[in-house]
Amino acid sequence: MNTFSIAIHGGAGTLVKGMMTPEKEQEYKGALKAALDIGYKALEVGGSAIKAVEAAVIALEDSHLFNAGKGSVFTATETHEMDASIMDGKTLNAGAVSLISGIKNPVSLARDVMEKSEHVFLAGEGAMQFAKQLDYKVEDDTYFYDEFRHEQWKEIKHTDSFQLDHSVKKDSKFGTVGAVACDQHGNIAAATSTGGMTNKKWGRVGDSPMIGAGNYANNKTCAISCTGSGEFFIRGVVAYDVACLMEHKNMSLQDASDEVINKRIMEINGDGGLIAVDTQGNIAMPFNTEGMYRASKSSNGNEEVSIYK
Ligand code: ASP
């Protein structure tokens, strides 16, 4: 049997150690551990990597602590616009949605785009029509409302700026969520889901739903889910770049991930991190920010739940 493993993240950014209370820290770690266990269990009973990453991301979307699903950040017009994507490394099938609202679990809609449509990427009104056709319930705004997120938005709503949900000033609620997994058959998958960046406008789309930028999986190399300021991750084609370094330069998962996060993306001032897995079940979780909510578990006995460096 192949070593099976899963890694998840709940966002990367500026989180200065000591700014969070021990209770808050425990709350975040507890939410990460719960999502990790759900994904790991799916692998343990022989489930596919796709199933495991979807299950773990659903658990994170359902937590108000993270900027995805419930707890998504506010746009410039005080709404929520969510993005998500999923990719199967075995088949290279992929699905993504962007600028959707009212959907409790955007990652499942992305999976439905992959499995039940002829397309890869649906956005806005069209994506919502597709969801309604599949009888998705559309939640009202109160489901997604989170006071902390609303306060973050109020602080910058009169400005032209937009920011990662984990701002420098605050005890931060980190954001975007993602999962990567390698199953018992050595197949890998990746999923990413986000509310995007606070105060975003003009239909801004980040890296999270973009295959190759914020999310990628290919059994030849690796499965990747990114988090950070999306504009840089799009320009760096980050997730695919890690896969390319492995494929064309024969780099290991760890070396390729480090090269992209700690060198290439920093050269264009990009901040963030990623989680990565290969078909041997190896895991890498580099970030160039103060912290990244992250957790991983492998059938070889390794387990980690961490926030800071
Ligand atoms: N990458 C996400 C975006 O730009 C934000 C995040 O990772 O927190 O939409």
PDB file of C-alpha atoms and ligand atoms in Angstrom:
ATOM      1  CA  MET A   1       0.000   0.000   0.000  1.00  0.00           C
ATOM      2  CA  ASN A   2       1.191   3.507  -0.804  1.00  0.00           C
ATOM      3  CA  THR A   3       1.961   5.837   2.103  1.00  0.00           C
ATOM      4  CA  PHE A   4      -1.113   8.031   2.281  1.00  0.00           C
ATOM      5  CA  SER A   5      -1.142  11.548   3.634  1.00  0.00           C
ATOM      6  CA  ILE A   6      -3.004  14.824   3.768  1.00  0.00           C
ATOM      7  CA  ALA A   7      -2.066  18.450   4.429  1.00  0.00           C
ATOM      8  CA  ILE A   8      -4.402  21.387   4.976  1.00  0.00           C
ATOM      9  CA  HIS A   9      -4.021  25.152   5.393  1.00  0.00           C
ATOM     10  CA  GLY A  10      -6.189  27.922   6.759  1.00  0.00           C
ATOM     11  CA  GLY A  11      -4.307  30.861   5.245  1.00  0.00           C
ATOM     12  CA  ALA A  12      -0.927  32.545   5.546  1.00  0.00           C
ATOM     13  CA  GLY A  13      -0.092  36.095   6.503  1.00  0.00           C
ATOM     14  CA  THR A  14       1.101  38.513   9.108  1.00  0.00           C
ATOM     15  CA  LEU A  15       0.376  37.049  12.454  1.00  0.00           C
ATOM     16  CA  VAL A  16       2.756  38.167  15.130  1.00  0.00           C
ATOM     17  CA  LYS A  17       3.312  35.598  17.809  1.00  0.00           C
ATOM     18  CA  GLY A  18       1.757  36.703  21.070  1.00  0.00           C
ATOM     19  CA  MET A  19      -1.029  38.720  19.450  1.00  0.00           C
ATOM     20  CA  MET A  20      -3.415  35.834  19.785  1.00  0.00           C
ATOM     21  CA  THR A  21      -4.701  34.608  23.117  1.00  0.00           C
ATOM     22  CA  PRO A  22      -3.857  30.999  24.042  1.00  0.00           C
ATOM     23  CA  GLU A  23      -7.594  30.257  23.899  1.00  0.00           C
ATOM     24  CA  LYS A  24      -7.886  31.579  20.342  1.00  0.00           C
ATOM     25  CA  GLU A  25      -4.839  29.631  19.321  1.00  0.00           C
ATOM     26  CA  GLN A  26      -6.391  26.469  20.688  1.00  0.00           C
ATOM     27  CA  GLU A  27      -9.625  27.223  18.849  1.00  0.00           C
ATOM     28  CA  TYR A  28      -7.795  27.509  15.535  1.00  0.00           C
ATOM     29  CA  LYS A  29      -5.711  24.435  16.157  1.00  0.00           C
ATOM     30  CA  GLY A  30      -8.821  22.497  17.159  1.00  0.00           C
ATOM     31  CA  ALA A  31     -10.596  23.499  13.930  1.00  0.00           C
ATOM     32  CA  LEU A  32      -7.540  22.526  11.871  1.00  0.00           C
ATOM     33  CA  LYS A  33      -7.219  19.187  13.643  1.00  0.00           C
ATOM     34  CA  ALA A  34     -10.918  18.401  13.143  1.00  0.00           C
ATOM     35  CA  ALA A  35     -10.682  19.090   9.387  1.00  0.00           C
ATOM     36  CA  LEU A  36      -7.421  17.143   9.153  1.00  0.00           C
ATOM     37  CA  ASP A  37      -8.971  14.103  10.837  1.00  0.00           C
ATOM     38  CA  ILE A  38     -11.981  14.172   8.509  1.00  0.00           C
ATOM     39  CA  GLY A  39      -9.721  14.172   5.448  1.00  0.00           C
ATOM     40  CA  TYR A  40      -7.365  11.556   6.894  1.00  0.00           C
ATOM     41  CA  LYS A  41     -10.250   9.252   7.786  1.00  0.00           C
ATOM     42  CA  ALA A  42     -11.467   9.384   4.179  1.00  0.00           C
ATOM     43  CA  LEU A  43      -8.014   8.178   3.061  1.00  0.00           C
ATOM     44  CA  GLU A  44      -7.742   5.567   5.794  1.00  0.00           C
ATOM     45  CA  VAL A  45     -10.917   3.791   4.686  1.00  0.00           C
ATOM     46  CA  GLY A  46      -9.594   3.699   1.128  1.00  0.00           C
ATOM     47  CA  GLY A  47     -11.278   6.833  -0.222  1.00  0.00           C
ATOM     48  CA  SER A  48      -9.795   8.782  -3.134  1.00  0.00           C
ATOM     49  CA  ALA A  49      -7.569  11.825  -2.748  1.00  0.00           C
ATOM     50  CA  ILE A  50     -10.314  13.920  -4.360  1.00  0.00           C
ATOM     51  CA  LYS A  51     -12.813  12.789  -1.757  1.00  0.00           C
ATOM     52  CA  ALA A  52     -10.388  13.533   1.072  1.00  0.00           C
ATOM     53  CA  VAL A  53      -9.516  17.069  -0.070  1.00  0.00           C
ATOM     54  CA  GLU A  54     -13.172  17.948  -0.624  1.00  0.00           C
ATOM     55  CA  ALA A  55     -14.151  16.624   2.815  1.00  0.00           C
ATOM     56  CA  ALA A  56     -11.358  18.518   4.581  1.00  0.00           C
ATOM     57  CA  VAL A  57     -12.140  21.775   2.766  1.00  0.00           C
ATOM     58  CA  ILE A  58     -15.867  21.462   3.556  1.00  0.00           C
ATOM     59  CA  ALA A  59     -14.978  21.225   7.257  1.00  0.00           C
ATOM     60  CA  LEU A  60     -12.863  24.400   6.973  1.00  0.00           C
ATOM     61  CA  GLU A  61     -15.547  26.227   4.956  1.00  0.00           C
ATOM     62  CA  ASP A  62     -18.084  25.384   7.662  1.00  0.00           C
ATOM     63  CA  SER A  63     -15.914  26.979  10.355  1.00  0.00           C
ATOM     64  CA  HIS A  64     -16.465  30.710  10.907  1.00  0.00           C
ATOM     65  CA  LEU A  65     -12.768  31.047  11.751  1.00  0.00           C
ATOM     66  CA  PHE A  66     -11.565  30.910   8.162  1.00  0.00           C
ATOM     67  CA  ASN A  67     -12.074  33.122   5.143  1.00  0.00           C
ATOM     68  CA  ALA A  68     -13.959  30.594   3.030  1.00  0.00           C
ATOM     69  CA  GLY A  69     -17.621  29.619   3.010  1.00  0.00           C
ATOM     70  CA  LYS A  70     -18.961  30.800   6.374  1.00  0.00           C
ATOM     71  CA  GLY A  71     -16.758  33.655   7.575  1.00  0.00           C
ATOM     72  CA  SER A  72     -15.799  34.877   4.108  1.00  0.00           C
ATOM     73  CA  VAL A  73     -14.521  38.467   3.968  1.00  0.00           C
ATOM     74  CA  PHE A  74     -16.547  41.433   2.717  1.00  0.00           C
ATOM     75  CA  THR A  75     -16.148  42.968  -0.729  1.00  0.00           C
ATOM     76  CA  ALA A  76     -16.131  46.753  -1.316  1.00  0.00           C
ATOM     77  CA  THR A  77     -19.926  46.645  -1.705  1.00  0.00           C
ATOM     78  CA  GLU A  78     -20.443  44.726   1.564  1.00  0.00           C
ATOM     79  CA  THR A  79     -21.197  41.416  -0.131  1.00  0.00           C
ATOM     80  CA  HIS A  80     -19.431  38.061  -0.232  1.00  0.00           C
ATOM     81  CA  GLU A  81     -17.917  36.717  -3.440  1.00  0.00           C
ATOM     82  CA  MET A  82     -16.330  33.326  -3.089  1.00  0.00           C
ATOM     83  CA  ASP A  83     -13.895  31.372  -5.275  1.00  0.00           C
ATOM     84  CA  ALA A  84     -12.950  27.686  -5.190  1.00  0.00           C
ATOM     85  CA  SER A  85     -11.225  25.011  -7.236  1.00  0.00           C
ATOM     86  CA  ILE A  86     -10.402  21.324  -7.178  1.00  0.00           C
ATOM     87  CA  MET A  87      -8.099  19.155  -9.307  1.00  0.00           C
ATOM     88  CA  ASP A  88      -7.559  15.429  -9.688  1.00  0.00           C
ATOM     89  CA  GLY A  89      -3.920  14.530 -10.321  1.00  0.00           C
ATOM     90  CA  LYS A  90      -4.739  11.150 -11.806  1.00  0.00           C
ATOM     91  CA  THR A  91      -6.937  12.396 -14.659  1.00  0.00           C
ATOM     92  CA  LEU A  92      -5.995  16.097 -14.709  1.00  0.00           C
ATOM     93  CA  ASN A  93      -9.713  16.810 -14.441  1.00  0.00           C
ATOM     94  CA  ALA A  94     -10.414  20.106 -12.748  1.00  0.00           C
ATOM     95  CA  GLY A  95     -13.313  22.305 -11.710  1.00  0.00           C
ATOM     96  CA  ALA A  96     -13.487  25.893 -10.499  1.00  0.00           C
ATOM     97  CA  VAL A  97     -15.992  28.577  -9.575  1.00  0.00           C
ATOM     98  CA  SER A  98     -15.549  32.269  -9.004  1.00  0.00           C
ATOM     99  CA  LEU A  99     -17.590  35.266  -7.827  1.00  0.00           C
ATOM    100  CA  ILE A 100     -20.322  33.098  -6.344  1.00  0.00           C
ATOM    101  CA  SER A 101     -22.468  33.999  -3.350  1.00  0.00           C
ATOM    102  CA  GLY A 102     -24.887  32.180  -1.088  1.00  0.00           C
ATOM    103  CA  ILE A 103     -23.285  28.774  -1.615  1.00  0.00           C
ATOM    104  CA  LYS A 104     -22.374  27.122   1.696  1.00  0.00           C
ATOM    105  CA  ASN A 105     -19.626  24.914   0.247  1.00  0.00           C
ATOM    106  CA  PRO A 106     -18.035  26.415  -2.878  1.00  0.00           C
ATOM    107  CA  VAL A 107     -15.586  23.492  -3.103  1.00  0.00           C
ATOM    108  CA  SER A 108     -18.467  21.086  -3.770  1.00  0.00           C
ATOM    109  CA  LEU A 109     -19.754  23.318  -6.539  1.00  0.00           C
ATOM    110  CA  ALA A 110     -16.251  23.293  -8.044  1.00  0.00           C
ATOM    111  CA  ARG A 111     -16.287  19.500  -7.877  1.00  0.00           C
ATOM    112  CA  ASP A 112     -19.674  19.461  -9.596  1.00  0.00           C
ATOM    113  CA  VAL A 113     -18.310  21.695 -12.356  1.00  0.00           C
ATOM    114  CA  MET A 114     -15.560  19.102 -12.802  1.00  0.00           C
ATOM    115  CA  GLU A 115     -17.863  16.093 -12.772  1.00  0.00           C
ATOM    116  CA  LYS A 116     -21.216  17.308 -14.039  1.00  0.00           C
ATOM    117  CA  SER A 117     -20.395  19.926 -16.653  1.00  0.00           C
ATOM    118  CA  GLU A 118     -18.332  19.988 -19.818  1.00  0.00           C
ATOM    119  CA  HIS A 119     -16.374  22.909 -18.468  1.00  0.00           C
ATOM    120  CA  VAL A 120     -13.585  23.692 -16.058  1.00  0.00           C
ATOM    121  CA  PHE A 121     -14.333  27.200 -14.812  1.00  0.00           C
ATOM    122  CA  LEU A 122     -17.712  28.872 -14.232  1.00  0.00           C
ATOM    123  CA  ALA A 123     -18.065  32.389 -12.852  1.00  0.00           C
ATOM    124  CA  GLY A 124     -20.661  34.769 -11.456  1.00  0.00           C
ATOM    125  CA  GLU A 125     -24.252  34.527 -12.560  1.00  0.00           C
ATOM    126  CA  GLY A 126     -23.629  31.545 -14.788  1.00  0.00           C
ATOM    127  CA  ALA A 127     -22.035  29.597 -11.958  1.00  0.00           C
ATOM    128  CA  MET A 128     -25.044  30.445  -9.797  1.00  0.00           C
ATOM    129  CA  GLN A 129     -27.417  29.217 -12.513  1.00  0.00           C
ATOM    130  CA  PHE A 130     -25.477  25.959 -12.658  1.00  0.00           C
ATOM    131  CA  ALA A 131     -25.754  25.633  -8.856  1.00  0.00           C
ATOM    132  CA  LYS A 132     -29.489  26.247  -8.953  1.00  0.00           C
ATOM    133  CA  GLN A 133     -29.877  23.651 -11.684  1.00  0.00           C
ATOM    134  CA  LEU A 134     -28.236  21.158  -9.336  1.00  0.00           C
ATOM    135  CA  ASP A 135     -30.624  22.223  -6.548  1.00  0.00           C
ATOM    136  CA  TYR A 136     -28.013  23.908  -4.386  1.00  0.00           C
ATOM    137  CA  LYS A 137     -29.604  25.811  -1.533  1.00  0.00           C
ATOM    138  CA  VAL A 138     -28.787  29.519  -1.645  1.00  0.00           C
ATOM    139  CA  GLU A 139     -28.130  30.727   1.900  1.00  0.00           C
ATOM    140  CA  ASP A 140     -28.974  34.311   2.819  1.00  0.00           C
ATOM    141  CA  ASP A 141     -26.315  36.825   3.857  1.00  0.00           C
ATOM    142  CA  THR A 142     -26.753  36.171   7.574  1.00  0.00           C
ATOM    143  CA  TYR A 143     -25.176  32.727   7.185  1.00  0.00           C
ATOM    144  CA  PHE A 144     -21.933  34.298   5.981  1.00  0.00           C
ATOM    145  CA  TYR A 145     -21.945  37.315   8.309  1.00  0.00           C
ATOM    146  CA  ASP A 146     -19.105  37.461  10.756  1.00  0.00           C
ATOM    147  CA  GLU A 147     -18.627  40.454  13.003  1.00  0.00           C
ATOM    148  CA  PHE A 148     -14.837  40.357  12.948  1.00  0.00           C
ATOM    149  CA  ARG A 149     -14.814  40.318   9.149  1.00  0.00           C
ATOM    150  CA  HIS A 150     -17.288  43.195   9.095  1.00  0.00           C
ATOM    151  CA  GLU A 151     -15.045  45.261  11.397  1.00  0.00           C
ATOM    152  CA  GLN A 152     -12.035  44.537   9.171  1.00  0.00           C
ATOM    153  CA  TRP A 153     -13.966  45.756   6.173  1.00  0.00           C
ATOM    154  CA  LYS A 154     -15.259  48.902   7.940  1.00  0.00           C
ATOM    155  CA  GLU A 155     -11.685  49.906   8.697  1.00  0.00           C
ATOM    156  CA  ILE A 156     -10.751  50.123   5.035  1.00  0.00           C
ATOM    157  CA  LYS A 157     -14.033  50.544   3.200  1.00  0.00           C
ATOM    158  CA  HIS A 158     -13.450  54.254   2.547  1.00  0.00           C
ATOM    159  CA  THR A 159     -10.055  53.593   1.057  1.00  0.00           C
ATOM    160  CA  ASP A 160      -8.992  52.253  -2.273  1.00  0.00           C
ATOM    161  CA  SER A 161      -6.985  49.477  -0.725  1.00  0.00           C
ATOM    162  CA  PHE A 162      -7.799  45.840  -0.381  1.00  0.00           C
ATOM    163  CA  GLN A 163      -6.056  43.414   1.895  1.00  0.00           C
ATOM    164  CA  LEU A 164      -5.520  39.887   3.011  1.00  0.00           C
ATOM    165  CA  ASP A 165      -8.070  39.074   5.689  1.00  0.00           C
ATOM    166  CA  HIS A 166      -5.229  38.758   8.167  1.00  0.00           C
ATOM    167  CA  SER A 167      -4.239  42.405   8.441  1.00  0.00           C
ATOM    168  CA  VAL A 168      -1.069  43.577  10.114  1.00  0.00           C
ATOM    169  CA  LYS A 169      -2.807  45.364  12.940  1.00  0.00           C
ATOM    170  CA  LYS A 170      -5.109  42.735  14.253  1.00  0.00           C
ATOM    171  CA  ASP A 171      -5.245  39.499  16.042  1.00  0.00           C
ATOM    172  CA  SER A 172      -5.852  37.942  12.738  1.00  0.00           C
ATOM    173  CA  LYS A 173      -8.307  35.500  11.420  1.00  0.00           C
ATOM    174  CA  PHE A 174      -6.366  33.844   8.713  1.00  0.00           C
ATOM    175  CA  GLY A 175      -8.106  33.062   5.600  1.00  0.00           C
ATOM    176  CA  THR A 176      -8.217  31.028   2.543  1.00  0.00           C
ATOM    177  CA  VAL A 177      -8.363  27.280   3.055  1.00  0.00           C
ATOM    178  CA  GLY A 178      -6.993  24.357   1.123  1.00  0.00           C
ATOM    179  CA  ALA A 179      -6.125  20.681   1.197  1.00  0.00           C
ATOM    180  CA  VAL A 180      -3.816  18.345  -0.707  1.00  0.00           C
ATOM    181  CA  ALA A 181      -3.814  14.562  -0.365  1.00  0.00           C
ATOM    182  CA  CYS A 182      -2.173  11.372  -1.564  1.00  0.00           C
ATOM    183  CA  ASP A 183      -4.384   8.277  -1.302  1.00  0.00           C
ATOM    184  CA  GLN A 184      -3.581   4.578  -0.819  1.00  0.00           C
ATOM    185  CA  HIS A 185      -3.207   4.130  -4.576  1.00  0.00           C
ATOM    186  CA  GLY A 186      -0.713   6.977  -4.906  1.00  0.00           C
ATOM    187  CA  ASN A 187      -3.201   9.319  -6.572  1.00  0.00           C
ATOM    188  CA  ILE A 188      -3.048  12.964  -5.540  1.00  0.00           C
ATOM    189  CA  ALA A 189      -5.494  15.890  -5.528  1.00  0.00           C
ATOM    190  CA  ALA A 190      -5.754  19.520  -4.439  1.00  0.00           C
ATOM    191  CA  ALA A 191      -8.610  21.831  -3.417  1.00  0.00           C
ATOM    192  CA  THR A 192      -8.675  25.529  -2.472  1.00  0.00           C
ATOM    193  CA  SER A 193     -11.507  27.806  -1.313  1.00  0.00           C
ATOM    194  CA  THR A 194     -11.646  31.482  -0.344  1.00  0.00           C
ATOM    195  CA  GLY A 195     -13.683  34.605   0.221  1.00  0.00           C
ATOM    196  CA  GLY A 196     -10.781  36.476  -1.420  1.00  0.00           C
ATOM    197  CA  MET A 197      -9.447  39.762  -0.074  1.00  0.00           C
ATOM    198  CA  THR A 198     -11.256  42.307   2.116  1.00  0.00           C
ATOM    199  CA  ASN A 199     -12.671  45.296   0.201  1.00  0.00           C
ATOM    200  CA  LYS A 200     -12.007  43.747  -3.218  1.00  0.00           C
ATOM    201  CA  LYS A 201     -13.967  45.308  -6.067  1.00  0.00           C
ATOM    202  CA  TRP A 202     -14.694  45.232  -9.807  1.00  0.00           C
ATOM    203  CA  GLY A 203     -15.200  41.485  -9.822  1.00  0.00           C
ATOM    204  CA  ARG A 204     -11.648  40.894  -8.632  1.00  0.00           C
ATOM    205  CA  VAL A 205     -10.628  37.240  -8.880  1.00  0.00           C
ATOM    206  CA  GLY A 206      -7.617  35.879  -7.028  1.00  0.00           C
ATOM    207  CA  ASP A 207      -5.403  32.864  -7.556  1.00  0.00           C
ATOM    208  CA  SER A 208      -7.480  30.360  -5.581  1.00  0.00           C
ATOM    209  CA  PRO A 209      -9.837  29.298  -8.397  1.00  0.00           C
ATOM    210  CA  MET A 210      -7.160  29.512 -11.085  1.00  0.00           C
ATOM    211  CA  ILE A 211      -5.779  26.140 -12.076  1.00  0.00           C
ATOM    212  CA  GLY A 212      -2.003  26.426 -12.122  1.00  0.00           C
ATOM    213  CA  ALA A 213      -1.865  29.579  -9.985  1.00  0.00           C
ATOM    214  CA  GLY A 214      -3.476  28.791  -6.613  1.00  0.00           C
ATOM    215  CA  ASN A 215      -4.293  25.130  -7.164  1.00  0.00           C
ATOM    216  CA  TYR A 216      -2.826  22.273  -9.200  1.00  0.00           C
ATOM    217  CA  ALA A 217      -2.516  18.488  -9.147  1.00  0.00           C
ATOM    218  CA  ASN A 218      -0.705  16.089 -11.463  1.00  0.00           C
ATOM    219  CA  ASN A 219       0.298  12.523 -10.578  1.00  0.00           C
ATOM    220  CA  LYS A 220       3.528  13.116 -12.496  1.00  0.00           C
ATOM    221  CA  THR A 221       4.690  15.593  -9.886  1.00  0.00           C
ATOM    222  CA  CYS A 222       2.645  17.071  -7.045  1.00  0.00           C
ATOM    223  CA  ALA A 223      -0.598  18.521  -5.712  1.00  0.00           C
ATOM    224  CA  ILE A 224      -0.504  22.126  -4.488  1.00  0.00           C
ATOM    225  CA  SER A 225      -2.844  24.564  -2.717  1.00  0.00           C
ATOM    226  CA  CYS A 226      -1.675  28.164  -2.221  1.00  0.00           C
ATOM    227  CA  THR A 227      -2.540  31.059   0.052  1.00  0.00           C
ATOM    228  CA  GLY A 228      -1.373  34.666   0.086  1.00  0.00           C
ATOM    229  CA  SER A 229      -1.831  37.841  -1.951  1.00  0.00           C
ATOM    230  CA  GLY A 230      -3.395  36.303  -5.027  1.00  0.00           C
ATOM    231  CA  GLU A 231      -2.135  38.839  -7.544  1.00  0.00           C
ATOM    232  CA  PHE A 232       1.445  37.629  -7.025  1.00  0.00           C
ATOM    233  CA  PHE A 233       0.466  33.982  -7.115  1.00  0.00           C
ATOM    234  CA  ILE A 234      -1.257  34.515 -10.450  1.00  0.00           C
ATOM    235  CA  ARG A 235       1.754  36.328 -11.888  1.00  0.00           C
ATOM    236  CA  GLY A 236       4.095  33.628 -10.593  1.00  0.00           C
ATOM    237  CA  VAL A 237       1.836  30.783 -11.781  1.00  0.00           C
ATOM    238  CA  VAL A 238       2.943  29.396  -8.459  1.00  0.00           C
ATOM    239  CA  ALA A 239       1.287  25.977  -8.182  1.00  0.00           C
ATOM    240  CA  TYR A 240       2.306  24.975 -11.695  1.00  0.00           C
ATOM    241  CA  ASP A 241       5.783  26.396 -11.229  1.00  0.00           C
ATOM    242  CA  VAL A 242       6.420  23.964  -8.360  1.00  0.00           C
ATOM    243  CA  ALA A 243       5.273  21.083 -10.592  1.00  0.00           C
ATOM    244  CA  CYS A 244       7.518  22.334 -13.426  1.00  0.00           C
ATOM    245  CA  LEU A 245      10.599  22.466 -11.208  1.00  0.00           C
ATOM    246  CA  MET A 246       9.955  18.867 -10.199  1.00  0.00           C
ATOM    247  CA  GLU A 247       9.271  17.672 -13.724  1.00  0.00           C
ATOM    248  CA  HIS A 248      11.931  19.520 -15.651  1.00  0.00           C
ATOM    249  CA  LYS A 249      14.633  20.080 -13.044  1.00  0.00           C
ATOM    250  CA  ASN A 250      14.126  16.875 -11.104  1.00  0.00           C
ATOM    251  CA  MET A 251      13.811  18.786  -7.856  1.00  0.00           C
ATOM    252  CA  SER A 252      12.275  17.182  -4.767  1.00  0.00           C
ATOM    253  CA  LEU A 253       8.883  18.336  -3.524  1.00  0.00           C
ATOM    254  CA  GLN A 254      10.488  20.233  -0.644  1.00  0.00           C
ATOM    255  CA  ASP A 255      13.176  21.921  -2.755  1.00  0.00           C
ATOM    256  CA  ALA A 256      10.773  22.937  -5.515  1.00  0.00           C
ATOM    257  CA  SER A 257       8.254  24.344  -3.012  1.00  0.00           C
ATOM    258  CA  ASP A 258      10.977  26.262  -1.171  1.00  0.00           C
ATOM    259  CA  GLU A 259      12.429  27.653  -4.390  1.00  0.00           C
ATOM    260  CA  VAL A 260       9.061  29.106  -5.390  1.00  0.00           C
ATOM    261  CA  ILE A 261       7.885  30.421  -2.010  1.00  0.00           C
ATOM    262  CA  ASN A 262      11.177  31.578  -0.522  1.00  0.00           C
ATOM    263  CA  LYS A 263      12.827  32.833  -3.689  1.00  0.00           C
ATOM    264  CA  ARG A 264      10.838  33.265  -6.895  1.00  0.00           C
ATOM    265  CA  ILE A 265       7.651  34.733  -5.407  1.00  0.00           C
ATOM    266  CA  MET A 266       9.660  36.943  -3.051  1.00  0.00           C
ATOM    267  CA  GLU A 267      11.523  38.429  -5.998  1.00  0.00           C
ATOM    268  CA  ILE A 268       8.223  40.013  -7.042  1.00  0.00           C
ATOM    269  CA  ASN A 269       7.346  40.854  -3.401  1.00  0.00           C
ATOM    270  CA  GLY A 270       4.717  38.135  -3.089  1.00  0.00           C
ATOM    271  CA  ASP A 271       3.675  37.080   0.401  1.00  0.00           C
ATOM    272  CA  GLY A 272       2.119  33.760   1.300  1.00  0.00           C
ATOM    273  CA  GLY A 273       2.683  30.052   1.335  1.00  0.00           C
ATOM    274  CA  LEU A 274       1.541  26.704   0.017  1.00  0.00           C
ATOM    275  CA  ILE A 275       0.939  23.098   0.971  1.00  0.00           C
ATOM    276  CA  ALA A 276       2.202  20.320  -1.272  1.00  0.00           C
ATOM    277  CA  VAL A 277       2.134  16.537  -1.528  1.00  0.00           C
ATOM    278  CA  ASP A 278       3.691  14.087  -3.977  1.00  0.00           C
ATOM    279  CA  THR A 279       2.672  10.545  -4.997  1.00  0.00           C
ATOM    280  CA  GLN A 280       4.946   9.012  -2.330  1.00  0.00           C
ATOM    281  CA  GLY A 281       2.956  10.864   0.313  1.00  0.00           C
ATOM    282  CA  ASN A 282       5.749  13.373   1.094  1.00  0.00           C
ATOM    283  CA  ILE A 283       4.549  16.739   2.357  1.00  0.00           C
ATOM    284  CA  ALA A 284       5.983  20.286   2.175  1.00  0.00           C
ATOM    285  CA  MET A 285       4.390  23.397   3.721  1.00  0.00           C
ATOM    286  CA  PRO A 286       6.642  26.456   3.108  1.00  0.00           C
ATOM    287  CA  PHE A 287       5.556  30.072   3.716  1.00  0.00           C
ATOM    288  CA  ASN A 288       7.360  33.411   3.669  1.00  0.00           C
ATOM    289  CA  THR A 289       5.012  35.182   6.086  1.00  0.00           C
ATOM    290  CA  GLU A 290       4.976  35.252   9.900  1.00  0.00           C
ATOM    291  CA  GLY A 291       2.663  32.313  10.005  1.00  0.00           C
ATOM    292  CA  MET A 292       0.449  29.927   8.131  1.00  0.00           C
ATOM    293  CA  TYR A 293      -2.316  27.905   9.688  1.00  0.00           C
ATOM    294  CA  ARG A 294      -1.441  24.402   8.675  1.00  0.00           C
ATOM    295  CA  ALA A 295      -1.715  20.750   9.588  1.00  0.00           C
ATOM    296  CA  SER A 296      -0.644  17.445   8.117  1.00  0.00           C
ATOM    297  CA  LYS A 297      -0.930  13.753   8.829  1.00  0.00           C
ATOM    298  CA  SER A 298       0.614  10.738   7.165  1.00  0.00           C
ATOM    299  CA  SER A 299       0.180   6.966   7.455  1.00  0.00           C
ATOM    300  CA  ASN A 300       3.880   6.795   8.384  1.00  0.00           C
ATOM    301  CA  GLY A 301       2.908   8.288  11.744  1.00  0.00           C
ATOM    302  CA  ASN A 302       3.895  11.941  11.228  1.00  0.00           C
ATOM    303  CA  GLU A 303       1.389  14.533  12.378  1.00  0.00           C
ATOM    304  CA  GLU A 304       1.658  18.294  12.768  1.00  0.00           C
ATOM    305  CA  VAL A 305      -0.713  21.162  13.614  1.00  0.00           C
ATOM    306  CA  SER A 306       1.075  24.549  13.600  1.00  0.00           C
ATOM    307  CA  ILE A 307       0.658  28.263  13.094  1.00  0.00           C
ATOM    308  CA  TYR A 308       4.047  30.002  13.342  1.00  0.00           C
ATOM    309  CA  LYS A 309       7.477  29.237  11.863  1.00  0.00           C
TER     310      LYS A 309
HETATM  311  N1  ASP B   1      -5.092  33.922  -2.227  1.00  0.00           N
HETATM  312  C1  ASP B   1      -6.333  34.496  -1.798  1.00  0.00           C
HETATM  313  C2  ASP B   1      -6.772  35.534  -2.815  1.00  0.00           C
HETATM  314  O1  ASP B   1      -5.936  36.277  -3.277  1.00  0.00           O
HETATM  315  C3  ASP B   1      -6.277  35.137  -0.453  1.00  0.00           C
HETATM  316  C4  ASP B   1      -5.673  34.309   0.668  1.00  0.00           C
HETATM  317  O2  ASP B   1      -4.939  33.369   0.419  1.00  0.00           O
HETATM  318  O3  ASP B   1      -5.942  34.605   1.846  1.00  0.00           O
HETATM  319  O4  ASP B   1      -7.943  35.636  -3.100  1.00  0.00           O
END
